[in-house]
XYZ file of C-alpha atoms in Angstrom:
550
model
C -63.184 -19.937 -7.347
C -64.691 -20.653 -10.751
C -64.044 -18.558 -13.815
C -66.923 -18.768 -16.301
C -66.269 -17.925 -19.924
C -69.055 -17.826 -22.490
C -67.765 -18.560 -25.947
C -67.126 -21.601 -28.129
C -64.054 -19.878 -29.451
C -60.670 -20.528 -27.876
C -58.731 -17.713 -26.221
C -56.053 -18.113 -28.812
C -58.440 -17.634 -31.680
C -60.300 -14.622 -30.340
C -60.541 -11.880 -32.924
C -59.385 -8.418 -31.865
C -62.248 -6.096 -31.105
C -62.295 -2.466 -30.041
C -62.951 -3.423 -26.412
C -61.536 -6.247 -24.397
C -64.168 -8.882 -23.584
C -64.621 -9.660 -19.905
C -64.559 -13.228 -18.576
C -68.349 -13.250 -18.191
C -68.777 -13.029 -21.976
C -67.467 -16.515 -22.710
C -69.080 -20.006 -22.354
C -66.373 -22.495 -21.118
C -66.234 -23.321 -17.438
C -62.723 -23.221 -16.092
C -62.176 -24.916 -12.773
C -59.592 -22.918 -10.926
C -57.195 -24.337 -8.353
C -56.237 -22.216 -5.380
C -53.146 -20.245 -6.154
C -50.324 -21.209 -3.878
C -47.025 -19.390 -3.420
C -44.386 -21.138 -5.459
C -40.674 -21.279 -4.869
C -39.046 -19.769 -7.922
C -35.423 -20.310 -8.877
C -33.164 -17.987 -6.961
C -29.471 -17.293 -7.114
C -27.747 -18.237 -3.800
C -26.444 -14.752 -3.364
C -29.946 -13.271 -3.405
C -31.530 -15.502 -0.702
C -30.901 -13.093 2.181
C -32.268 -10.185 0.107
C -35.400 -12.160 -0.661
C -35.927 -13.015 2.999
C -35.568 -9.382 4.032
C -38.126 -8.438 1.380
C -40.619 -10.976 2.727
C -39.958 -9.711 6.254
C -40.806 -6.125 5.214
C -43.986 -7.247 3.455
C -45.180 -9.154 6.505
C -44.355 -6.198 8.744
C -46.556 -3.975 6.597
C -49.361 -6.446 7.232
C -49.126 -5.685 10.966
C -47.639 -9.040 12.044
C -45.410 -9.181 15.051
C -41.883 -10.474 15.092
C -42.791 -13.901 16.360
C -45.536 -14.210 13.760
C -43.161 -13.159 11.016
C -40.658 -15.789 12.139
C -43.386 -18.466 12.044
C -44.535 -17.432 8.543
C -41.013 -17.449 7.145
C -40.316 -20.802 8.823
C -43.424 -22.316 7.229
C -42.210 -21.137 3.813
C -38.766 -22.620 4.248
C -40.109 -25.896 5.605
C -42.466 -26.249 2.694
C -39.595 -25.952 0.188
C -36.488 -27.274 1.870
C -36.984 -30.930 0.868
C -36.354 -31.797 -2.795
C -39.151 -34.375 -2.816
C -41.737 -32.091 -1.227
C -40.853 -28.746 -2.787
C -43.209 -26.800 -5.039
C -42.357 -27.003 -8.734
C -43.446 -23.828 -10.537
C -45.123 -24.392 -13.918
C -44.631 -22.104 -16.903
C -46.448 -22.346 -20.240
C -44.792 -21.697 -23.612
C -46.495 -19.045 -25.711
C -47.144 -19.543 -29.470
C -44.119 -19.254 -31.744
C -45.729 -16.315 -33.528
C -46.502 -14.350 -30.339
C -44.698 -11.416 -31.974
C -45.593 -10.757 -35.638
C -43.282 -10.284 -38.570
C -43.944 -6.566 -38.224
C -42.671 -6.613 -34.636
C -45.961 -6.212 -32.808
C -47.738 -8.364 -30.264
C -49.986 -10.843 -32.079
C -53.722 -10.834 -31.066
C -53.211 -8.812 -27.859
C -56.793 -9.177 -26.625
C -56.739 -12.923 -27.025
C -53.344 -12.987 -25.276
C -54.715 -10.910 -22.405
C -57.642 -13.324 -21.830
C -55.354 -16.344 -22.031
C -52.887 -14.941 -19.523
C -55.750 -14.150 -17.173
C -56.934 -17.773 -17.375
C -53.431 -19.184 -16.781
C -52.939 -16.944 -13.746
C -56.305 -17.967 -12.306
C -55.217 -21.603 -11.995
C -51.835 -20.966 -10.385
C -49.489 -21.044 -13.395
C -46.252 -19.338 -12.444
C -45.585 -17.654 -15.790
C -44.999 -18.022 -19.511
C -42.116 -18.480 -21.891
C -41.564 -16.595 -25.174
C -38.983 -16.787 -27.965
C -37.148 -13.494 -28.670
C -36.403 -14.215 -32.317
C -33.140 -12.910 -33.738
C -34.823 -12.965 -37.180
C -37.479 -10.508 -35.961
C -35.684 -8.240 -33.593
C -32.534 -7.546 -35.679
C -34.357 -7.913 -38.938
C -33.690 -4.422 -40.367
C -29.925 -4.558 -40.210
C -26.916 -5.058 -37.933
C -27.396 -3.483 -34.505
C -30.917 -2.265 -35.434
C -33.172 -3.811 -32.776
C -36.978 -3.657 -32.530
C -38.237 -4.801 -29.084
C -41.669 -3.165 -29.368
C -43.763 -6.373 -29.456
C -41.815 -7.814 -26.560
C -42.306 -4.629 -24.515
C -46.072 -4.975 -24.999
C -45.944 -8.596 -23.856
C -43.762 -8.001 -20.786
C -46.048 -5.197 -19.556
C -49.087 -7.454 -20.073
C -47.475 -10.366 -18.238
C -46.483 -8.097 -15.335
C -50.014 -6.687 -15.169
C -51.411 -10.181 -14.586
C -48.844 -10.953 -11.900
C -47.141 -13.624 -13.999
C -43.438 -14.216 -14.615
C -41.687 -14.485 -17.951
C -38.956 -16.782 -19.301
C -37.378 -15.234 -22.442
C -35.453 -17.401 -24.927
C -32.651 -15.737 -26.829
C -33.530 -17.561 -30.082
C -30.621 -17.319 -32.468
C -31.997 -20.128 -34.646
C -34.498 -20.335 -37.444
C -38.138 -21.250 -36.763
C -39.499 -23.742 -39.305
C -38.644 -27.291 -40.413
C -38.761 -29.094 -37.051
C -41.386 -30.811 -34.880
C -44.011 -28.377 -33.689
C -42.848 -25.465 -35.867
C -46.151 -23.773 -36.849
C -44.664 -20.743 -38.582
C -41.555 -19.633 -40.450
C -39.079 -17.155 -39.032
C -35.730 -17.309 -40.842
C -32.496 -15.760 -39.678
C -32.158 -12.014 -40.261
C -32.073 -11.074 -44.005
C -28.643 -9.509 -43.725
C -27.330 -12.778 -42.185
C -28.913 -14.811 -44.973
C -27.162 -12.459 -47.439
C -23.761 -13.403 -45.935
C -24.666 -17.060 -46.048
C -25.589 -16.813 -49.727
C -22.119 -15.397 -50.382
C -20.424 -18.160 -48.392
C -22.617 -21.249 -47.784
C -19.894 -22.745 -45.527
C -21.114 -20.423 -42.739
C -23.831 -23.002 -41.937
C -23.726 -26.635 -40.922
C -23.242 -29.148 -43.755
C -23.635 -32.939 -43.840
C -21.631 -35.490 -45.795
C -23.890 -35.167 -48.829
C -23.239 -31.440 -49.017
C -26.735 -30.465 -47.772
C -26.637 -27.068 -46.080
C -28.712 -26.314 -43.022
C -29.796 -22.653 -42.594
C -31.196 -23.135 -39.083
C -28.121 -21.888 -37.258
C -24.623 -20.537 -37.900
C -21.979 -23.217 -37.749
C -19.958 -23.268 -34.517
C -16.855 -23.293 -36.657
C -17.466 -19.572 -37.278
C -17.695 -18.656 -33.594
C -14.556 -16.547 -33.523
C -14.417 -15.361 -37.143
C -15.864 -11.931 -38.141
C -18.113 -13.364 -40.838
C -21.221 -11.292 -40.058
C -20.548 -7.776 -41.377
C -17.340 -7.482 -39.403
C -18.578 -9.196 -36.219
C -18.160 -12.779 -35.015
C -21.336 -14.754 -34.300
C -20.490 -14.677 -30.554
C -20.188 -10.879 -30.733
C -23.494 -10.654 -32.589
C -25.255 -12.827 -29.993
C -23.681 -10.789 -27.167
C -24.761 -7.463 -28.684
C -28.325 -8.844 -29.034
C -28.418 -9.950 -25.391
C -26.905 -6.695 -24.214
C -29.568 -4.760 -26.137
C -32.274 -6.833 -24.396
C -30.737 -6.220 -21.005
C -30.480 -2.480 -21.511
C -34.018 -2.219 -22.915
C -35.678 -4.237 -20.157
C -33.333 -3.613 -17.252
C -36.204 -2.476 -14.975
C -38.090 -5.782 -15.538
C -35.157 -8.194 -15.057
C -35.450 -10.208 -11.874
C -39.036 -9.047 -11.445
C -41.304 -9.787 -14.425
C -38.480 -11.390 -16.454
C -37.141 -14.086 -14.146
C -35.186 -16.204 -16.580
C -33.133 -15.848 -19.755
C -32.742 -19.047 -21.711
C -29.747 -18.772 -24.036
C -30.108 -20.411 -27.417
C -27.023 -22.383 -28.481
C -28.117 -24.277 -31.573
C -31.087 -25.505 -33.675
C -34.387 -25.307 -31.771
C -32.454 -23.307 -29.187
C -30.740 -26.502 -27.995
C -27.026 -27.137 -27.471
C -26.555 -29.634 -30.297
C -25.723 -30.048 -33.976
C -28.719 -30.067 -36.454
C -28.242 -33.808 -37.085
C -31.908 -34.685 -37.597
C -33.601 -31.932 -39.700
C -37.087 -32.786 -40.829
C -37.293 -30.272 -43.670
C -37.437 -31.656 -47.214
C -37.646 -35.205 -45.852
C -33.951 -35.243 -44.893
C -34.628 -37.157 -41.681
C -37.436 -39.322 -40.329
C -37.822 -40.857 -36.930
C -36.050 -42.941 -35.706
C -33.077 -42.274 -38.065
C -29.701 -41.786 -36.395
C -29.011 -38.603 -38.293
C -25.929 -37.192 -40.003
C -22.738 -35.598 -38.704
C -22.775 -31.868 -39.327
C -19.102 -30.982 -39.755
C -18.542 -30.906 -43.496
C -18.528 -27.156 -43.943
C -15.151 -25.907 -45.026
C -14.797 -23.560 -42.055
C -15.105 -26.297 -39.462
C -12.705 -28.642 -41.246
C -10.053 -26.000 -41.801
C -10.196 -24.411 -38.343
C -10.410 -27.486 -36.128
C -8.739 -30.399 -37.826
C -5.335 -28.715 -37.732
C -5.222 -29.130 -33.973
C -6.471 -32.707 -34.206
C -3.784 -33.443 -36.798
C -1.050 -32.333 -34.446
C -2.622 -34.385 -31.614
C -2.942 -37.516 -33.665
C 0.561 -37.314 -35.120
C 1.957 -36.858 -31.646
C 0.122 -40.026 -30.522
C 0.850 -42.363 -33.412
C 3.737 -40.991 -35.401
C 3.595 -38.848 -38.511
C 2.964 -41.525 -41.167
C 0.133 -43.370 -39.357
C -1.367 -40.118 -38.101
C -1.638 -38.514 -41.530
C -3.112 -41.750 -42.958
C -5.861 -41.886 -40.279
C -6.464 -38.137 -40.513
C -6.881 -38.331 -44.270
C -9.482 -41.082 -43.889
C -11.326 -39.128 -41.213
C -11.409 -35.899 -43.166
C -12.969 -37.731 -46.103
C -15.397 -39.141 -43.549
C -16.657 -42.676 -43.595
C -20.292 -43.503 -44.194
C -22.247 -43.598 -40.947
C -22.866 -47.363 -41.144
C -19.116 -48.009 -41.364
C -18.323 -45.299 -38.853
C -20.016 -47.208 -36.066
C -18.630 -50.532 -37.245
C -15.208 -52.072 -36.577
C -12.100 -49.977 -36.937
C -9.003 -50.863 -38.922
C -6.909 -53.320 -36.893
C -3.698 -51.919 -35.503
C -4.799 -48.292 -35.529
C -6.230 -46.095 -32.773
C -9.980 -46.114 -32.356
C -11.089 -43.731 -35.082
C -14.593 -43.415 -33.663
C -13.334 -42.376 -30.221
C -10.910 -39.920 -31.784
C -13.579 -38.341 -33.971
C -16.364 -38.291 -31.414
C -14.139 -36.651 -28.798
C -13.330 -33.867 -31.224
C -16.928 -33.523 -32.397
C -18.428 -33.326 -28.890
C -15.612 -31.169 -27.457
C -16.253 -28.486 -30.128
C -19.917 -28.431 -29.149
C -18.936 -27.954 -25.499
C -16.578 -25.117 -26.436
C -19.381 -23.492 -28.396
C -21.722 -23.652 -25.388
C -19.030 -22.424 -23.096
C -18.362 -19.324 -25.249
C -22.007 -18.295 -25.405
C -22.774 -18.978 -21.740
C -19.682 -17.075 -20.639
C -20.876 -14.085 -22.695
C -24.412 -14.367 -21.318
C -23.142 -14.596 -17.746
C -21.119 -11.446 -18.186
C -24.149 -9.591 -19.559
C -26.916 -10.718 -17.199
C -24.962 -11.233 -13.955
C -26.359 -9.033 -11.227
C -29.651 -8.337 -13.006
C -31.637 -10.753 -10.873
C -32.610 -12.968 -13.808
C -31.534 -16.592 -13.868
C -29.735 -18.100 -16.871
C -30.678 -21.406 -18.435
C -29.822 -23.433 -21.534
C -31.561 -26.372 -23.224
C -30.252 -29.850 -24.040
C -32.202 -32.112 -26.449
C -33.831 -35.329 -25.304
C -32.617 -37.676 -28.010
C -34.113 -40.877 -26.667
C -34.155 -43.052 -29.791
C -31.453 -45.666 -30.042
C -30.596 -44.917 -26.414
C -30.762 -48.604 -25.633
C -28.013 -49.463 -28.131
C -24.324 -49.701 -27.329
C -23.266 -46.853 -29.648
C -26.080 -44.348 -28.938
C -25.645 -43.299 -32.550
C -28.469 -40.744 -32.649
C -27.063 -38.908 -29.613
C -23.530 -39.030 -31.062
C -24.445 -37.339 -34.396
C -26.101 -34.552 -32.339
C -22.809 -34.027 -30.434
C -23.603 -35.980 -27.253
C -20.768 -38.586 -26.994
C -22.738 -40.878 -24.736
C -22.028 -44.602 -24.866
C -22.413 -47.593 -22.599
C -19.006 -46.803 -21.080
C -19.000 -42.967 -21.282
C -21.421 -40.485 -19.745
C -21.918 -37.847 -22.413
C -24.127 -35.597 -20.253
C -21.870 -35.149 -17.255
C -19.373 -32.857 -19.177
C -22.326 -30.800 -20.379
C -23.805 -30.525 -16.866
C -20.412 -29.442 -15.477
C -20.063 -26.807 -18.154
C -23.531 -25.446 -17.191
C -22.606 -25.579 -13.504
C -19.360 -23.667 -14.162
C -21.444 -20.662 -15.273
C -24.286 -21.140 -12.779
C -26.703 -22.006 -15.579
C -29.881 -24.131 -15.183
C -29.945 -27.156 -17.499
C -33.312 -27.452 -19.180
C -34.071 -30.958 -20.523
C -36.917 -32.234 -22.702
C -38.943 -35.472 -23.063
C -39.999 -35.430 -19.405
C -43.474 -36.650 -20.348
C -42.463 -39.817 -22.214
C -42.547 -43.434 -21.096
C -40.478 -46.283 -22.561
C -43.525 -48.472 -23.159
C -45.089 -45.835 -25.389
C -42.242 -46.025 -27.938
C -41.948 -48.379 -30.940
C -39.726 -51.397 -30.315
C -37.646 -50.969 -33.446
C -36.485 -47.471 -32.347
C -34.672 -48.772 -29.236
C -36.017 -45.792 -27.289
C -35.578 -45.159 -23.573
C -36.748 -41.654 -22.607
C -37.079 -42.755 -19.006
C -33.517 -44.095 -18.903
C -32.204 -40.941 -20.587
C -34.012 -38.657 -18.093
C -32.582 -40.690 -15.179
C -29.079 -40.272 -16.635
C -29.445 -36.537 -17.048
C -30.892 -36.207 -13.505
C -27.836 -38.002 -12.051
C -25.442 -35.981 -14.210
C -26.908 -32.635 -13.018
C -26.895 -33.809 -9.441
C -23.256 -34.837 -9.660
C -22.310 -31.603 -11.351
C -24.270 -29.508 -8.863
C -26.425 -27.672 -11.373
C -30.183 -27.104 -11.271
C -32.407 -29.110 -13.577
C -35.590 -27.817 -15.236
C -37.824 -29.681 -17.659
C -40.116 -29.524 -20.682
C -42.331 -31.902 -22.583
C -40.982 -32.734 -26.058
C -44.338 -33.174 -27.776
C -47.756 -31.619 -27.358
C -49.551 -33.761 -24.823
C -52.810 -33.017 -22.990
C -53.581 -36.414 -21.396
C -53.367 -37.267 -17.714
C -50.819 -39.991 -18.374
C -48.254 -37.528 -19.728
C -48.801 -35.170 -16.792
C -48.401 -38.053 -14.367
C -45.038 -38.953 -15.950
C -43.856 -35.356 -15.569
C -44.856 -35.416 -11.876
C -42.820 -38.585 -11.444
C -39.724 -37.164 -13.099
C -40.075 -33.879 -11.202
C -39.162 -35.554 -7.934
C -35.641 -36.270 -6.722
C -36.252 -39.978 -6.173
C -33.677 -40.748 -8.854
C -31.090 -38.000 -9.069
C -31.986 -34.330 -9.282
C -35.547 -33.034 -8.833
C -36.943 -30.364 -11.175
C -36.620 -26.737 -10.091
C -39.271 -25.687 -12.740
C -41.257 -27.113 -15.559
C -42.301 -25.399 -18.810
C -45.311 -26.857 -20.606
C -45.362 -26.955 -24.398
C -47.503 -25.145 -25.509
C -50.377 -22.629 -25.274
C -52.836 -23.016 -28.110
C -56.575 -23.483 -28.666
C -56.467 -27.214 -27.679
C -55.121 -26.412 -24.253
C -58.317 -24.548 -23.246
C -60.679 -27.280 -24.371
C -62.687 -29.464 -21.942
C -60.601 -32.292 -20.479
C -57.339 -30.759 -21.709
C -57.881 -27.689 -19.524
C -59.037 -29.725 -16.497
C -55.941 -31.911 -16.786
C -53.707 -28.847 -16.815
C -55.468 -27.354 -13.773
C -54.988 -30.583 -11.836
C -51.338 -30.833 -12.999
C -50.449 -27.316 -11.835
C -52.037 -27.996 -8.461
C -50.180 -31.272 -8.086
C -46.850 -29.697 -9.074
C -47.396 -26.984 -6.457
C -47.677 -29.874 -3.956
C -44.288 -31.238 -5.018
C -45.593 -33.594 -7.661
C -47.456 -35.781 -5.194
C -50.298 -35.785 -2.674
C -48.750 -35.201 0.722
C -50.115 -36.032 4.202
C -49.542 -33.816 7.240
C -47.475 -35.302 10.137
C -49.322 -36.418 13.238
C -47.260 -34.256 15.600
C -45.307 -31.022 15.601
C -41.736 -32.340 15.229
C -40.169 -29.292 13.591
C -42.078 -26.414 15.133
C -43.935 -25.371 12.007
C -47.541 -25.842 13.237
C -48.145 -27.828 10.034
C -49.420 -31.061 11.583
C -52.711 -32.902 11.942
C -53.404 -32.000 15.547
C -52.893 -28.267 14.955
C -55.140 -28.308 11.881
C -57.907 -30.182 13.762
C -57.699 -27.707 16.605
C -57.980 -24.750 14.257
C -60.972 -26.355 12.508
C -62.776 -27.009 15.828
C -62.104 -23.401 16.930
C -63.585 -22.041 13.683
C -66.751 -24.209 14.159
C -67.174 -22.879 17.682
C -66.692 -19.288 16.550
C -69.235 -19.780 13.772
C -71.751 -21.200 16.275
C -71.325 -18.194 18.544
C -72.039 -15.866 15.625
């Protein structure tokens, strides 16, 4: 099938008109791959229900019991092996998909774009549900209108939707093409007490996300941040209950800047950070110091005695410069870096645990999967200290796996771990940055496999070339650790629909539906599936004979 579009204008830039243009009115030729059924993420408890549903559908088609059994067997065979299973591909929608006024942005252009994505076998799309837009008018005043328009449109095209509960600010990071701050009433509270947000050693405040130190304090008009996030998610659930598990198949829970479970250690706004800097620790706000260091003080005093403990604690509260922090410790004292990094990373884990526990309680039983994102901080990954990862809250060193505790926390709540930088190769990175995205991905794949949690992936940067797609296909397989259960491509824009970029995406989607590789049929029927060379040849010869008779 070929979809012909006559227009030099991209889908994304189409101007709204009174009538929706049909595909025949545009000028780009889109080569469409055959749409294949993809195996979407499913909760274990819903597998039997899904099989019964397929059974009923096949019965309606007039198939006998033996034929139904064969069809279902073919589906299970096609997806039972991690190396050969289909990997559904989603595409991220623009950050400004919903306008500041709460409406769907450029609905006609969106409609045409979704139609094109569906035609080439894309499983669905991802959208950010911005806290700063939905709860903009005041506490507990939610406006889901624009998202309702989108969900209905996505469902109409037979696509699926991943929705991100985005409790962070949009703007100031890589790829941020628009500005969506936190809700005005939240910013008002921050202006009264700047210690509600993360702060570095120089006193710079970061308004991207509320500090985890405030998680259990009613600092937002009488509610704690965790309560505010829970109320937001509950409102979404109640508003779109009929779509959950059907059109809306996944809820990704934001847990930090850029929606990732991390500290905002490398902000790009105002030139604070530049690649490949190791970043700054984000624990200098008064709330974090006062709430959490009391426990650490008791712990340290218990270990070393009161006099030594208070001396070390005083030095740590004043915080050493980062260069000295990763250097040698004072002889005769406990390892200050180990003590600090344990506390720093443990608090991040507790933050994630609180939010995911709340999300699980809200969305459990709705049919929608839960996921969370972890950042792919690959620079300085080759060094002994892994300093860039450490400042972000991932205590990962040559002798300590910093991702296994995170994977176990995700597994505890049945949450899919979404990881970035799946498209990157080590040889593409500058030597001075000590990067190893491939090594980092391998480590995360092993951590999720050990923890028994599903792994999904994203590309970290906008890439349209075949080389990047090939790397994603390589990392999607379970050759080294966990295979990907889904992949979300960043991002839909005008470049995606241009010439080679579009052809590369079409080929990529087709390859991912084949398990990330070209597969050959077996020579004989060893598992009773009728999916083998001899059977296919026989069917082909039969069709030729039938055609000759006609």
